[in-house]
Amino acid sequence: MYRYGIDFDAVEAIDIHTHVEVDSHGHRAYDEVLIEATAKYFKMPAGIVASVDALADQYRRHNTAAVVFTIDARHGMRHAPNSIEDLVAGAARNNDVLIPFGSVDPWQGRHAVHRVHELVRDHGVKGFKFHPSMQAFEPNDRAYYPIYHAIAEAGVPALFHTGQTGMGAGLPGGHRIKLRYSDPMLLDDVAADFPELTIVMAHPAVPWVDSQIAIAGHKANVYIDLSGWSPKYFPPQLVHAMGRQLRTKVLFGTDFPYIQIDRWRRDFDTLDIDPAVIPLIYKQNALRVLGIAP
């Protein structure tokens, strides 16, 4: 059972988006073809393994807390996920820096709803991660609304991948991964129908960044995390909005292990951002999303 052990006053930042891709039994979240293609896309150095304890050690050295998750995409990817229970146990061992999110396969219907309740009640997860392209579902299909109702009832946020994905990039057919499922406009329906549900749109949502900015500006319950891209490649309209109308709606995130924390922070320092906004992006906005601060 996970419980916070983080001194939120002392940590410098909260990374809202990191992946744990191997559990303590050595089971990986994705098949080898996808792992190799994704590493090539992100130009990852050899030997990086996103285990929960290795991740915790790295973030502890940076005095930074991290939201950790895996993705249950057994239907969409035809591959058994790594263990969420193992991830939560690892986060509990490292609860001074790690915050676990759960994941459910939307295709599992009533079982997914039950799983939401179980992961919150029995394991203490603090949110849920979805990847519509990998999980092969349209987020605004009302068949999935009972899942969102359960998450809203639990009072935790839902984080959805949006935009282009490095997963499957360069493979024939993109490894069957369809980008249209991750159009942020599909989440506008969900945000409107569940105003009590906090939604985070993960990543600058290329090629739909303008839609993403509009949604986050229009819906009080919607945020954007800045993971998955080096900040030097952020679309200029997003950088503009970050310092203005979205100053309380954007969140620091790396997409570790694909983007390393040192690289993200170094490149972020080169952006022309109002200094008063920087603490909001690095920590204060995330505290509100996680329900730790009002």
C-alpha positions as protocol buffer text, in pm:
chain_id: "A"
residue {
  index: 1
  type: MET
  ca { x: 0 y: 0 z: 0 }
}
residue {
  index: 2
  type: TYR
  ca { x: 152 y: 330 z: -107 }
}
residue {
  index: 3
  type: ARG
  ca { x: 146 y: 638 z: 117 }
}
residue {
  index: 4
  type: TYR
  ca { x: 323 y: 968 z: 56 }
}
residue {
  index: 5
  type: GLY
  ca { x: 658 y: 1004 z: 227 }
}
residue {
  index: 6
  type: ILE
  ca { x: 764 y: 1304 z: 17 }
}
residue {
  index: 7
  type: ASP
  ca { x: 856 y: 1636 z: 174 }
}
residue {
  index: 8
  type: PHE
  ca { x: 686 y: 1851 z: -88 }
}
residue {
  index: 9
  type: ASP
  ca { x: 828 y: 2168 z: 63 }
}
residue {
  index: 10
  type: ALA
  ca { x: 1182 y: 2037 z: 21 }
}
residue {
  index: 11
  type: VAL
  ca { x: 1176 y: 1880 z: -326 }
}
residue {
  index: 12
  type: GLU
  ca { x: 1270 y: 2117 z: -607 }
}
residue {
  index: 13
  type: ALA
  ca { x: 1033 y: 1978 z: -869 }
}
residue {
  index: 14
  type: ILE
  ca { x: 776 y: 1711 z: -957 }
}
residue {
  index: 15
  type: ASP
  ca { x: 819 y: 1522 z: -1283 }
}
residue {
  index: 16
  type: ILE
  ca { x: 462 y: 1426 z: -1374 }
}
residue {
  index: 17
  type: HIS
  ca { x: 557 y: 1177 z: -1647 }
}
residue {
  index: 18
  type: THR
  ca { x: 803 y: 887 z: -1611 }
}
residue {
  index: 19
  type: HIS
  ca { x: 782 y: 526 z: -1728 }
}
residue {
  index: 20
  type: VAL
  ca { x: 869 y: 204 z: -1544 }
}
residue {
  index: 21
  type: GLU
  ca { x: 912 y: -51 z: -1820 }
}
residue {
  index: 22
  type: VAL
  ca { x: 1046 y: -357 z: -1642 }
}
residue {
  index: 23
  type: ASP
  ca { x: 925 y: -516 z: -1319 }
}
residue {
  index: 24
  type: SER
  ca { x: 1126 y: -705 z: -1057 }
}
residue {
  index: 25
  type: HIS
  ca { x: 1056 y: -1031 z: -1243 }
}
residue {
  index: 26
  type: GLY
  ca { x: 1224 y: -896 z: -1556 }
}
residue {
  index: 27
  type: HIS
  ca { x: 897 y: -869 z: -1749 }
}
residue {
  index: 28
  type: ARG
  ca { x: 899 y: -577 z: -1991 }
}
residue {
  index: 29
  type: ALA
  ca { x: 602 y: -360 z: -2077 }
}
residue {
  index: 30
  type: TYR
  ca { x: 643 y: -398 z: -2455 }
}
residue {
  index: 31
  type: ASP
  ca { x: 776 y: -647 z: -2707 }
}
residue {
  index: 32
  type: GLU
  ca { x: 1140 y: -629 z: -2816 }
}
residue {
  index: 33
  type: VAL
  ca { x: 1065 y: -490 z: -3163 }
}
residue {
  index: 34
  type: LEU
  ca { x: 881 y: -194 z: -3012 }
}
residue {
  index: 35
  type: ILE
  ca { x: 1147 y: -138 z: -2745 }
}
residue {
  index: 36
  type: GLU
  ca { x: 1427 y: -127 z: -3004 }
}
residue {
  index: 37
  type: ALA
  ca { x: 1238 y: 103 z: -3242 }
}
residue {
  index: 38
  type: THR
  ca { x: 1144 y: 345 z: -2965 }
}
residue {
  index: 39
  type: ALA
  ca { x: 1502 y: 360 z: -2835 }
}
residue {
  index: 40
  type: LYS
  ca { x: 1620 y: 436 z: -3189 }
}
residue {
  index: 41
  type: TYR
  ca { x: 1360 y: 711 z: -3232 }
}
residue {
  index: 42
  type: PHE
  ca { x: 1468 y: 884 z: -2911 }
}
residue {
  index: 43
  type: LYS
  ca { x: 1839 y: 817 z: -2972 }
}
residue {
  index: 44
  type: MET
  ca { x: 1865 y: 661 z: -2628 }
}
residue {
  index: 45
  type: PRO
  ca { x: 2207 y: 552 z: -2502 }
}
residue {
  index: 46
  type: ALA
  ca { x: 2249 y: 177 z: -2470 }
}
residue {
  index: 47
  type: GLY
  ca { x: 2194 y: 14 z: -2133 }
}
residue {
  index: 48
  type: ILE
  ca { x: 1923 y: 242 z: -1990 }
}
residue {
  index: 49
  type: VAL
  ca { x: 1666 y: 26 z: -1810 }
}
residue {
  index: 50
  type: ALA
  ca { x: 1366 y: 196 z: -1655 }
}
residue {
  index: 51
  type: SER
  ca { x: 1333 y: -7 z: -1335 }
}
residue {
  index: 52
  type: VAL
  ca { x: 1157 y: 153 z: -1042 }
}
residue {
  index: 53
  type: ASP
  ca { x: 1454 y: 149 z: -803 }
}
residue {
  index: 54
  type: ALA
  ca { x: 1698 y: 284 z: -1062 }
}
residue {
  index: 55
  type: LEU
  ca { x: 1454 y: 562 z: -1143 }
}
residue {
  index: 56
  type: ALA
  ca { x: 1413 y: 647 z: -774 }
}
residue {
  index: 57
  type: ASP
  ca { x: 1789 y: 669 z: -725 }
}
residue {
  index: 58
  type: GLN
  ca { x: 1824 y: 909 z: -1015 }
}
residue {
  index: 59
  type: TYR
  ca { x: 1542 y: 1137 z: -902 }
}
residue {
  index: 60
  type: ARG
  ca { x: 1662 y: 1134 z: -543 }
}
residue {
  index: 61
  type: ARG
  ca { x: 1996 y: 1271 z: -663 }
}
residue {
  index: 62
  type: HIS
  ca { x: 1808 y: 1553 z: -834 }
}
residue {
  index: 63
  type: ASN
  ca { x: 1591 y: 1628 z: -528 }
}
residue {
  index: 64
  type: THR
  ca { x: 1291 y: 1575 z: -755 }
}
residue {
  index: 65
  type: ALA
  ca { x: 975 y: 1369 z: -706 }
}
residue {
  index: 66
  type: ALA
  ca { x: 844 y: 1165 z: -997 }
}
residue {
  index: 67
  type: VAL
  ca { x: 509 y: 1020 z: -1101 }
}
residue {
  index: 68
  type: VAL
  ca { x: 575 y: 665 z: -1222 }
}
residue {
  index: 69
  type: PHE
  ca { x: 352 y: 440 z: -1428 }
}
residue {
  index: 70
  type: THR
  ca { x: 328 y: 165 z: -1684 }
}
residue {
  index: 71
  type: ILE
  ca { x: 57 y: 112 z: -1946 }
}
residue {
  index: 72
  type: ASP
  ca { x: -189 y: -176 z: -1956 }
}
residue {
  index: 73
  type: ALA
  ca { x: -228 y: -212 z: -2333 }
}
residue {
  index: 74
  type: ARG
  ca { x: -278 y: -586 z: -2352 }
}
residue {
  index: 75
  type: HIS
  ca { x: -560 y: -555 z: -2606 }
}
residue {
  index: 76
  type: GLY
  ca { x: -409 y: -288 z: -2829 }
}
residue {
  index: 77
  type: MET
  ca { x: -50 y: -418 z: -2823 }
}
residue {
  index: 78
  type: ARG
  ca { x: -122 y: -791 z: -2781 }
}
residue {
  index: 79
  type: HIS
  ca { x: 141 y: -807 z: -2509 }
}
residue {
  index: 80
  type: ALA
  ca { x: 90 y: -871 z: -2136 }
}
residue {
  index: 81
  type: PRO
  ca { x: 177 y: -559 z: -1931 }
}
residue {
  index: 82
  type: ASN
  ca { x: 439 y: -555 z: -1661 }
}
residue {
  index: 83
  type: SER
  ca { x: 306 y: -568 z: -1307 }
}
residue {
  index: 84
  type: ILE
  ca { x: 135 y: -259 z: -1169 }
}
residue {
  index: 85
  type: GLU
  ca { x: 137 y: -416 z: -822 }
}
residue {
  index: 86
  type: ASP
  ca { x: 515 y: -453 z: -851 }
}
residue {
  index: 87
  type: LEU
  ca { x: 543 y: -89 z: -957 }
}
residue {
  index: 88
  type: VAL
  ca { x: 337 y: 27 z: -657 }
}
residue {
  index: 89
  type: ALA
  ca { x: 547 y: -186 z: -422 }
}
residue {
  index: 90
  type: GLY
  ca { x: 859 y: -26 z: -567 }
}
residue {
  index: 91
  type: ALA
  ca { x: 711 y: 321 z: -525 }
}
residue {
  index: 92
  type: ALA
  ca { x: 627 y: 235 z: -164 }
}
residue {
  index: 93
  type: ARG
  ca { x: 992 y: 136 z: -107 }
}
residue {
  index: 94
  type: ASN
  ca { x: 1092 y: 473 z: -250 }
}
residue {
  index: 95
  type: ASN
  ca { x: 802 y: 685 z: -128 }
}
residue {
  index: 96
  type: ASP
  ca { x: 1033 y: 976 z: -51 }
}
residue {
  index: 97
  type: VAL
  ca { x: 1052 y: 1048 z: -427 }
}
residue {
  index: 98
  type: LEU
  ca { x: 804 y: 831 z: -622 }
}
residue {
  index: 99
  type: ILE
  ca { x: 428 y: 867 z: -679 }
}
residue {
  index: 100
  type: PRO
  ca { x: 257 y: 567 z: -846 }
}
residue {
  index: 101
  type: PHE
  ca { x: -19 y: 592 z: -1105 }
}
residue {
  index: 102
  type: GLY
  ca { x: -228 y: 294 z: -1208 }
}
residue {
  index: 103
  type: SER
  ca { x: -338 y: 181 z: -1552 }
}
residue {
  index: 104
  type: VAL
  ca { x: -636 y: -16 z: -1681 }
}
residue {
  index: 105
  type: ASP
  ca { x: -709 y: -161 z: -2023 }
}
residue {
  index: 106
  type: PRO
  ca { x: -1023 y: 28 z: -2138 }
}
residue {
  index: 107
  type: TRP
  ca { x: -1132 y: -272 z: -2342 }
}
residue {
  index: 108
  type: GLN
  ca { x: -1193 y: -470 z: -2023 }
}
residue {
  index: 109
  type: GLY
  ca { x: -1517 y: -287 z: -1947 }
}
residue {
  index: 110
  type: ARG
  ca { x: -1661 y: -364 z: -1605 }
}
residue {
  index: 111
  type: HIS
  ca { x: -1340 y: -535 z: -1499 }
}
residue {
  index: 112
  type: ALA
  ca { x: -1152 y: -208 z: -1573 }
}
residue {
  index: 113
  type: VAL
  ca { x: -1396 y: -19 z: -1348 }
}
residue {
  index: 114
  type: HIS
  ca { x: -1343 y: -274 z: -1071 }
}
residue {
  index: 115
  type: ARG
  ca { x: -968 y: -248 z: -1126 }
}
residue {
  index: 116
  type: VAL
  ca { x: -977 y: 131 z: -1079 }
}
residue {
  index: 117
  type: HIS
  ca { x: -1145 y: 88 z: -740 }
}
residue {
  index: 118
  type: GLU
  ca { x: -904 y: -190 z: -644 }
}
residue {
  index: 119
  type: LEU
  ca { x: -589 y: 2 z: -736 }
}
residue {
  index: 120
  type: VAL
  ca { x: -699 y: 310 z: -543 }
}
residue {
  index: 121
  type: ARG
  ca { x: -845 y: 131 z: -240 }
}
residue {
  index: 122
  type: ASP
  ca { x: -597 y: -153 z: -194 }
}
residue {
  index: 123
  type: HIS
  ca { x: -278 y: -14 z: -345 }
}
residue {
  index: 124
  type: GLY
  ca { x: -303 y: 362 z: -301 }
}
residue {
  index: 125
  type: VAL
  ca { x: -236 y: 475 z: -658 }
}
residue {
  index: 126
  type: LYS
  ca { x: -260 y: 851 z: -702 }
}
residue {
  index: 127
  type: GLY
  ca { x: -383 y: 870 z: -1062 }
}
residue {
  index: 128
  type: PHE
  ca { x: -426 y: 675 z: -1387 }
}
residue {
  index: 129
  type: LYS
  ca { x: -235 y: 673 z: -1715 }
}
residue {
  index: 130
  type: PHE
  ca { x: -393 y: 612 z: -2057 }
}
residue {
  index: 131
  type: HIS
  ca { x: -229 y: 590 z: -2399 }
}
residue {
  index: 132
  type: PRO
  ca { x: -517 y: 590 z: -2650 }
}
residue {
  index: 133
  type: SER
  ca { x: -296 y: 505 z: -2949 }
}
residue {
  index: 134
  type: MET
  ca { x: -129 y: 208 z: -2780 }
}
residue {
  index: 135
  type: GLN
  ca { x: -451 y: 99 z: -2611 }
}
residue {
  index: 136
  type: ALA
  ca { x: -642 y: 137 z: -2941 }
}
residue {
  index: 137
  type: PHE
  ca { x: -946 y: 326 z: -2813 }
}
residue {
  index: 138
  type: GLU
  ca { x: -1126 y: 654 z: -2876 }
}
residue {
  index: 139
  type: PRO
  ca { x: -1133 y: 830 z: -2536 }
}
residue {
  index: 140
  type: ASN
  ca { x: -1468 y: 1000 z: -2599 }
}
residue {
  index: 141
  type: ASP
  ca { x: -1655 y: 676 z: -2671 }
}
residue {
  index: 142
  type: ARG
  ca { x: -1922 y: 657 z: -2401 }
}
residue {
  index: 143
  type: ALA
  ca { x: -1843 y: 290 z: -2352 }
}
residue {
  index: 144
  type: TYR
  ca { x: -1546 y: 408 z: -2144 }
}
residue {
  index: 145
  type: TYR
  ca { x: -1734 y: 664 z: -1937 }
}
residue {
  index: 146
  type: PRO
  ca { x: -1786 y: 428 z: -1640 }
}
residue {
  index: 147
  type: ILE
  ca { x: -1407 y: 413 z: -1607 }
}
residue {
  index: 148
  type: TYR
  ca { x: -1380 y: 793 z: -1591 }
}
residue {
  index: 149
  type: HIS
  ca { x: -1665 y: 804 z: -1343 }
}
residue {
  index: 150
  type: ALA
  ca { x: -1476 y: 565 z: -1116 }
}
residue {
  index: 151
  type: ILE
  ca { x: -1158 y: 772 z: -1142 }
}
residue {
  index: 152
  type: ALA
  ca { x: -1345 y: 1096 z: -1073 }
}
residue {
  index: 153
  type: GLU
  ca { x: -1519 y: 931 z: -778 }
}
residue {
  index: 154
  type: ALA
  ca { x: -1178 y: 833 z: -641 }
}
residue {
  index: 155
  type: GLY
  ca { x: -1067 y: 1196 z: -664 }
}
residue {
  index: 156
  type: VAL
  ca { x: -747 y: 1128 z: -860 }
}
residue {
  index: 157
  type: PRO
  ca { x: -634 y: 1263 z: -1200 }
}
residue {
  index: 158
  type: ALA
  ca { x: -629 y: 1088 z: -1537 }
}
residue {
  index: 159
  type: LEU
  ca { x: -328 y: 1144 z: -1763 }
}
residue {
  index: 160
  type: PHE
  ca { x: -375 y: 1079 z: -2136 }
}
residue {
  index: 161
  type: HIS
  ca { x: -109 y: 1058 z: -2403 }
}
residue {
  index: 162
  type: THR
  ca { x: -182 y: 1309 z: -2680 }
}
residue {
  index: 163
  type: GLY
  ca { x: -24 y: 1379 z: -3019 }
}
residue {
  index: 164
  type: GLN
  ca { x: 252 y: 1201 z: -3207 }
}
residue {
  index: 165
  type: THR
  ca { x: 420 y: 907 z: -3035 }
}
residue {
  index: 166
  type: GLY
  ca { x: 770 y: 768 z: -3060 }
}
residue {
  index: 167
  type: MET
  ca { x: 625 y: 424 z: -2986 }
}
residue {
  index: 168
  type: GLY
  ca { x: 634 y: 229 z: -3313 }
}
residue {
  index: 169
  type: ALA
  ca { x: 786 y: 518 z: -3509 }
}
residue {
  index: 170
  type: GLY
  ca { x: 966 y: 398 z: -3820 }
}
residue {
  index: 171
  type: LEU
  ca { x: 815 y: 48 z: -3813 }
}
residue {
  index: 172
  type: PRO
  ca { x: 588 y: -88 z: -4088 }
}
residue {
  index: 173
  type: GLY
  ca { x: 239 y: 36 z: -4010 }
}
residue {
  index: 174
  type: GLY
  ca { x: 379 y: 204 z: -3698 }
}
residue {
  index: 175
  type: HIS
  ca { x: 348 y: -135 z: -3525 }
}
residue {
  index: 176
  type: ARG
  ca { x: -34 y: -109 z: -3567 }
}
residue {
  index: 177
  type: ILE
  ca { x: -41 y: 209 z: -3353 }
}
residue {
  index: 178
  type: LYS
  ca { x: -291 y: 468 z: -3480 }
}
residue {
  index: 179
  type: LEU
  ca { x: -221 y: 834 z: -3409 }
}
residue {
  index: 180
  type: ARG
  ca { x: -580 y: 957 z: -3450 }
}
residue {
  index: 181
  type: TYR
  ca { x: -680 y: 805 z: -3115 }
}
residue {
  index: 182
  type: SER
  ca { x: -453 y: 1061 z: -2948 }
}
residue {
  index: 183
  type: ASP
  ca { x: -613 y: 1374 z: -3094 }
}
residue {
  index: 184
  type: PRO
  ca { x: -669 y: 1598 z: -2788 }
}
residue {
  index: 185
  type: MET
  ca { x: -1007 y: 1711 z: -2924 }
}
residue {
  index: 186
  type: LEU
  ca { x: -1141 y: 1369 z: -2820 }
}
residue {
  index: 187
  type: LEU
  ca { x: -1056 y: 1464 z: -2462 }
}
residue {
  index: 188
  type: ASP
  ca { x: -1250 y: 1788 z: -2488 }
}
residue {
  index: 189
  type: ASP
  ca { x: -1567 y: 1576 z: -2481 }
}
residue {
  index: 190
  type: VAL
  ca { x: -1446 y: 1389 z: -2173 }
}
residue {
  index: 191
  type: ALA
  ca { x: -1349 y: 1711 z: -1994 }
}
residue {
  index: 192
  type: ALA
  ca { x: -1689 y: 1865 z: -2067 }
}
residue {
  index: 193
  type: ASP
  ca { x: -1882 y: 1556 z: -1956 }
}
residue {
  index: 194
  type: PHE
  ca { x: -1668 y: 1505 z: -1642 }
}
residue {
  index: 195
  type: PRO
  ca { x: -1596 y: 1855 z: -1505 }
}
residue {
  index: 196
  type: GLU
  ca { x: -1502 y: 1699 z: -1170 }
}
residue {
  index: 197
  type: LEU
  ca { x: -1227 y: 1488 z: -1333 }
}
residue {
  index: 198
  type: THR
  ca { x: -877 y: 1639 z: -1353 }
}
residue {
  index: 199
  type: ILE
  ca { x: -730 y: 1557 z: -1694 }
}
residue {
  index: 200
  type: VAL
  ca { x: -368 y: 1595 z: -1798 }
}
residue {
  index: 201
  type: MET
  ca { x: -289 y: 1595 z: -2170 }
}
residue {
  index: 202
  type: ALA
  ca { x: 58 y: 1445 z: -2195 }
}
residue {
  index: 203
  type: HIS
  ca { x: 318 y: 1598 z: -2426 }
}
residue {
  index: 204
  type: PRO
  ca { x: 308 y: 1892 z: -2665 }
}
residue {
  index: 205
  type: ALA
  ca { x: 39 y: 1737 z: -2888 }
}
residue {
  index: 206
  type: VAL
  ca { x: 198 y: 1774 z: -3230 }
}
residue {
  index: 207
  type: PRO
  ca { x: 26 y: 1806 z: -3480 }
}
residue {
  index: 208
  type: TRP
  ca { x: -268 y: 1932 z: -3271 }
}
residue {
  index: 209
  type: VAL
  ca { x: -95 y: 2183 z: -3044 }
}
residue {
  index: 210
  type: ASP
  ca { x: -336 y: 2469 z: -3120 }
}
residue {
  index: 211
  type: SER
  ca { x: -631 y: 2248 z: -3024 }
}
residue {
  index: 212
  type: GLN
  ca { x: -450 y: 2143 z: -2707 }
}
residue {
  index: 213
  type: ILE
  ca { x: -386 y: 2504 z: -2605 }
}
residue {
  index: 214
  type: ALA
  ca { x: -749 y: 2593 z: -2669 }
}
residue {
  index: 215
  type: ILE
  ca { x: -879 y: 2301 z: -2461 }
}
residue {
  index: 216
  type: ALA
  ca { x: -650 y: 2374 z: -2165 }
}
residue {
  index: 217
  type: GLY
  ca { x: -748 y: 2739 z: -2178 }
}
residue {
  index: 218
  type: HIS
  ca { x: -1119 y: 2662 z: -2200 }
}
residue {
  index: 219
  type: LYS
  ca { x: -1156 y: 2379 z: -1948 }
}
residue {
  index: 220
  type: ALA
  ca { x: -1056 y: 2452 z: -1589 }
}
residue {
  index: 221
  type: ASN
  ca { x: -1006 y: 2080 z: -1523 }
}
residue {
  index: 222
  type: VAL
  ca { x: -754 y: 2023 z: -1806 }
}
residue {
  index: 223
  type: TYR
  ca { x: -374 y: 2059 z: -1793 }
}
residue {
  index: 224
  type: ILE
  ca { x: -78 y: 1992 z: -2025 }
}
residue {
  index: 225
  type: ASP
  ca { x: 243 y: 1813 z: -1931 }
}
residue {
  index: 226
  type: LEU
  ca { x: 559 y: 1910 z: -2120 }
}
residue {
  index: 227
  type: SER
  ca { x: 715 y: 1565 z: -2148 }
}
residue {
  index: 228
  type: GLY
  ca { x: 839 y: 1370 z: -2448 }
}
residue {
  index: 229
  type: TRP
  ca { x: 1011 y: 1660 z: -2624 }
}
residue {
  index: 230
  type: SER
  ca { x: 1327 y: 1851 z: -2554 }
}
residue {
  index: 231
  type: PRO
  ca { x: 1205 y: 2203 z: -2465 }
}
residue {
  index: 232
  type: LYS
  ca { x: 1415 y: 2349 z: -2744 }
}
residue {
  index: 233
  type: TYR
  ca { x: 1174 y: 2181 z: -2988 }
}
residue {
  index: 234
  type: PHE
  ca { x: 853 y: 2307 z: -2823 }
}
residue {
  index: 235
  type: PRO
  ca { x: 617 y: 2472 z: -3073 }
}
residue {
  index: 236
  type: PRO
  ca { x: 647 y: 2852 z: -3035 }
}
residue {
  index: 237
  type: GLN
  ca { x: 275 y: 2902 z: -2971 }
}
residue {
  index: 238
  type: LEU
  ca { x: 301 y: 2664 z: -2674 }
}
residue {
  index: 239
  type: VAL
  ca { x: 600 y: 2851 z: -2530 }
}
residue {
  index: 240
  type: HIS
  ca { x: 403 y: 3174 z: -2567 }
}
residue {
  index: 241
  type: ALA
  ca { x: 97 y: 3028 z: -2392 }
}
residue {
  index: 242
  type: MET
  ca { x: 306 y: 2877 z: -2110 }
}
residue {
  index: 243
  type: GLY
  ca { x: 406 y: 3223 z: -1993 }
}
residue {
  index: 244
  type: ARG
  ca { x: 61 y: 3373 z: -2033 }
}
residue {
  index: 245
  type: GLN
  ca { x: -285 y: 3214 z: -2036 }
}
residue {
  index: 246
  type: LEU
  ca { x: -155 y: 2866 z: -1944 }
}
residue {
  index: 247
  type: ARG
  ca { x: 88 y: 2968 z: -1672 }
}
residue {
  index: 248
  type: THR
  ca { x: -113 y: 2770 z: -1413 }
}
residue {
  index: 249
  type: LYS
  ca { x: -196 y: 2483 z: -1652 }
}
residue {
  index: 250
  type: VAL
  ca { x: 139 y: 2340 z: -1767 }
}
residue {
  index: 251
  type: LEU
  ca { x: 347 y: 2080 z: -1583 }
}
residue {
  index: 252
  type: PHE
  ca { x: 709 y: 1971 z: -1583 }
}
residue {
  index: 253
  type: GLY
  ca { x: 751 y: 1621 z: -1728 }
}
residue {
  index: 254
  type: THR
  ca { x: 1037 y: 1441 z: -1899 }
}
residue {
  index: 255
  type: ASP
  ca { x: 906 y: 1108 z: -2037 }
}
residue {
  index: 256
  type: PHE
  ca { x: 1197 y: 930 z: -1866 }
}
residue {
  index: 257
  type: PRO
  ca { x: 1378 y: 716 z: -1980 }
}
residue {
  index: 258
  type: TYR
  ca { x: 1325 y: 859 z: -2330 }
}
residue {
  index: 259
  type: ILE
  ca { x: 1414 y: 1213 z: -2222 }
}
residue {
  index: 260
  type: GLN
  ca { x: 1662 y: 1243 z: -1936 }
}
residue {
  index: 261
  type: ILE
  ca { x: 1602 y: 1496 z: -1659 }
}
residue {
  index: 262
  type: ASP
  ca { x: 1937 y: 1676 z: -1707 }
}
residue {
  index: 263
  type: ARG
  ca { x: 1875 y: 1727 z: -2077 }
}
residue {
  index: 264
  type: TRP
  ca { x: 1518 y: 1850 z: -2027 }
}
residue {
  index: 265
  type: ARG
  ca { x: 1614 y: 2103 z: -1759 }
}
residue {
  index: 266
  type: ARG
  ca { x: 1918 y: 2227 z: -1950 }
}
residue {
  index: 267
  type: ASP
  ca { x: 1712 y: 2289 z: -2264 }
}
residue {
  index: 268
  type: PHE
  ca { x: 1425 y: 2444 z: -2067 }
}
residue {
  index: 269
  type: ASP
  ca { x: 1667 y: 2701 z: -1927 }
}
residue {
  index: 270
  type: THR
  ca { x: 1719 y: 2837 z: -2279 }
}
residue {
  index: 271
  type: LEU
  ca { x: 1350 y: 2932 z: -2324 }
}
residue {
  index: 272
  type: ASP
  ca { x: 1230 y: 3289 z: -2285 }
}
residue {
  index: 273
  type: ILE
  ca { x: 992 y: 3227 z: -1992 }
}
residue {
  index: 274
  type: ASP
  ca { x: 882 y: 3473 z: -1723 }
}
residue {
  index: 275
  type: PRO
  ca { x: 1086 y: 3372 z: -1414 }
}
residue {
  index: 276
  type: ALA
  ca { x: 772 y: 3395 z: -1200 }
}
residue {
  index: 277
  type: VAL
  ca { x: 617 y: 3109 z: -1402 }
}
residue {
  index: 278
  type: ILE
  ca { x: 905 y: 2865 z: -1354 }
}
residue {
  index: 279
  type: PRO
  ca { x: 813 y: 2751 z: -997 }
}
residue {
  index: 280
  type: LEU
  ca { x: 455 y: 2696 z: -1117 }
}
residue {
  index: 281
  type: ILE
  ca { x: 570 y: 2470 z: -1400 }
}
residue {
  index: 282
  type: TYR
  ca { x: 822 y: 2277 z: -1195 }
}
residue {
  index: 283
  type: LYS
  ca { x: 611 y: 2210 z: -887 }
}
residue {
  index: 284
  type: GLN
  ca { x: 312 y: 2423 z: -787 }
}
residue {
  index: 285
  type: ASN
  ca { x: 82 y: 2326 z: -1074 }
}
residue {
  index: 286
  type: ALA
  ca { x: 154 y: 1958 z: -1015 }
}
residue {
  index: 287
  type: LEU
  ca { x: 68 y: 1990 z: -646 }
}
residue {
  index: 288
  type: ARG
  ca { x: -275 y: 2112 z: -749 }
}
residue {
  index: 289
  type: VAL
  ca { x: -324 y: 1833 z: -1008 }
}
residue {
  index: 290
  type: LEU
  ca { x: -228 y: 1571 z: -751 }
}
residue {
  index: 291
  type: GLY
  ca { x: -467 y: 1716 z: -494 }
}
residue {
  index: 292
  type: ILE
  ca { x: -188 y: 1800 z: -252 }
}
residue {
  index: 293
  type: ALA
  ca { x: -248 y: 2176 z: -268 }
}
residue {
  index: 294
  type: PRO
  ca { x: -581 y: 2354 z: -329 }
}
